Amino acid sequence: MAGLSLRCGDCGTQLRSVEEAQAHAEATNHANFVESTEAVLNLVCSDCGKPCRSQTEVDLHTKRTGHKEFADKTAEAAKPIDLDAPLKPASTEEAMDVDAPASSASGEPQEMVVPEVNKEMLADLEAMGFATARATRALHFSGNSTIEGAINWLSEHQEDADIDEMPLVPANSKTEANKPNLTPEEMKIKAQELRERARKKKEEEERRMEREREKERIRIGKELLEAKRIEEQNERKRLVSFLLFVPAHAERRRKLGLPPEDPATSKPSAAPPVEEKKSALPIRPATKAERMRDCLRNLKQQNKMKRMRHGSYQDMSAHDLDDDAKVKRAFQTLLTYIGNVAKNPDEEKFRKIRLTNATFQERVGNLHGGIEFLEVCGFEKLEGNEFLFLPRDKVDKAILNTAGAELNSAITNPFFGVL
């Protein structure tokens, strides 16, 4: 959105045009201006027609005159700032150093008079308790534009030694006010400086916001990595405890004089008829999605169990990255198979997989759960278990979409299969 005003970054005064910004800069030496999408208020008194540029001016006008009805004509008066418009020539009164000795071209001293300021704003400042000299000086040096600008100038210069002295300007400054002290080229350069300053301010703010967003992304990433590390560490501890429990259990049986536990009879079978009599609730069969999720979870967990059975606990951390890469590659290979069938259900080459294929065996076949996952998706073993084949009439897009979603979750979710 185009800017509707220029805001002074030093005192907060809002200005309607580049000309007002130039006058404010020359009166106050403020140079930090930025474009603002907030229009300068234009609250017009319904009784006397006096325009007020802020709520403070409205309150002071009401206190002095008793007028309470104001019409908000901000939207009518608001218009985009034209930064390419030629600047108004600075007057001699603004360019001169007030209170400094002045002399005419002939070298004779000039008559010094009090500068003219907005009488209504002067009365408002006096009603607020400021002395006439101090209020006049504040209005003159703040550009004689707004009450807020004058008050901000007073807060910045209240320690000045001459704060209570009446400012003086040459008596003939009004006749010399129409003499420009800037050439058109200089005006154009100054307008360009204002535009460039506003652009740099905006770019600096955008860079600051981007740095804040990057810091937040880094913080969240670190927290996720730390949570994943803790979960994997806890999983390794649980697996090690399980593996250590088995020989300890056998050792306790030996010390108690009990015979070694027979694996075939170690787990007493529950009596299904008794359990069925105790519960009349039907057992919900596992859905396709749950069976797929179990296959993928077993593929990930059994791969780690296999590595722990054949290696030492101290060597596990060194192989974590390779194991995770193998599991992820298996998931991605399965996703490729499922995606090819979903996109080309009529192509038999995508619905037929040779089990003895070296690449298939390396990536999927030798990992527990890979072939079972394909069978859940509808693949069947043919010709003496040499091929996996998905008949055309058994291609179910819904099942394939579910398989793709489960594989995508297993690939992208860092905590998949931890619990």
mmCIF file of C-alpha atoms in Angstrom, residues 25 138 154 193 204 222 250 262 306 310 332 351 361 375 383:
data_model
loop_
_atom_site.group_PDB
_atom_site.id
_atom_site.type_symbol
_atom_site.label_atom_id
_atom_site.label_comp_id
_atom_site.label_asym_id
_atom_site.label_seq_id
_atom_site.Cartn_x
_atom_site.Cartn_y
_atom_site.Cartn_z
ATOM 1 C CA ALA A 25 13.884 18.772 8.932
ATOM 2 C CA ALA A 138 9.012 25.344 20.396
ATOM 3 C CA LEU A 154 10.384 20.958 24.223
ATOM 4 C CA GLU A 193 17.516 11.135 -0.355
ATOM 5 C CA GLU A 204 16.511 -3.028 7.500
ATOM 6 C CA LYS A 222 17.313 -28.164 17.972
ATOM 7 C CA ALA A 250 18.431 -68.751 32.698
ATOM 8 C CA ASP A 262 12.108 -75.299 26.976
ATOM 9 C CA LYS A 306 19.298 -57.889 14.401
ATOM 10 C CA HIS A 310 25.251 -59.580 16.227
ATOM 11 C CA GLN A 332 11.372 -45.120 -0.158
ATOM 12 C CA ARG A 351 2.606 -55.022 -10.812
ATOM 13 C CA GLN A 361 16.678 -58.265 -1.938
ATOM 14 C CA GLU A 375 1.197 -58.600 0.520
ATOM 15 C CA GLU A 383 5.528 -69.567 -9.537
#
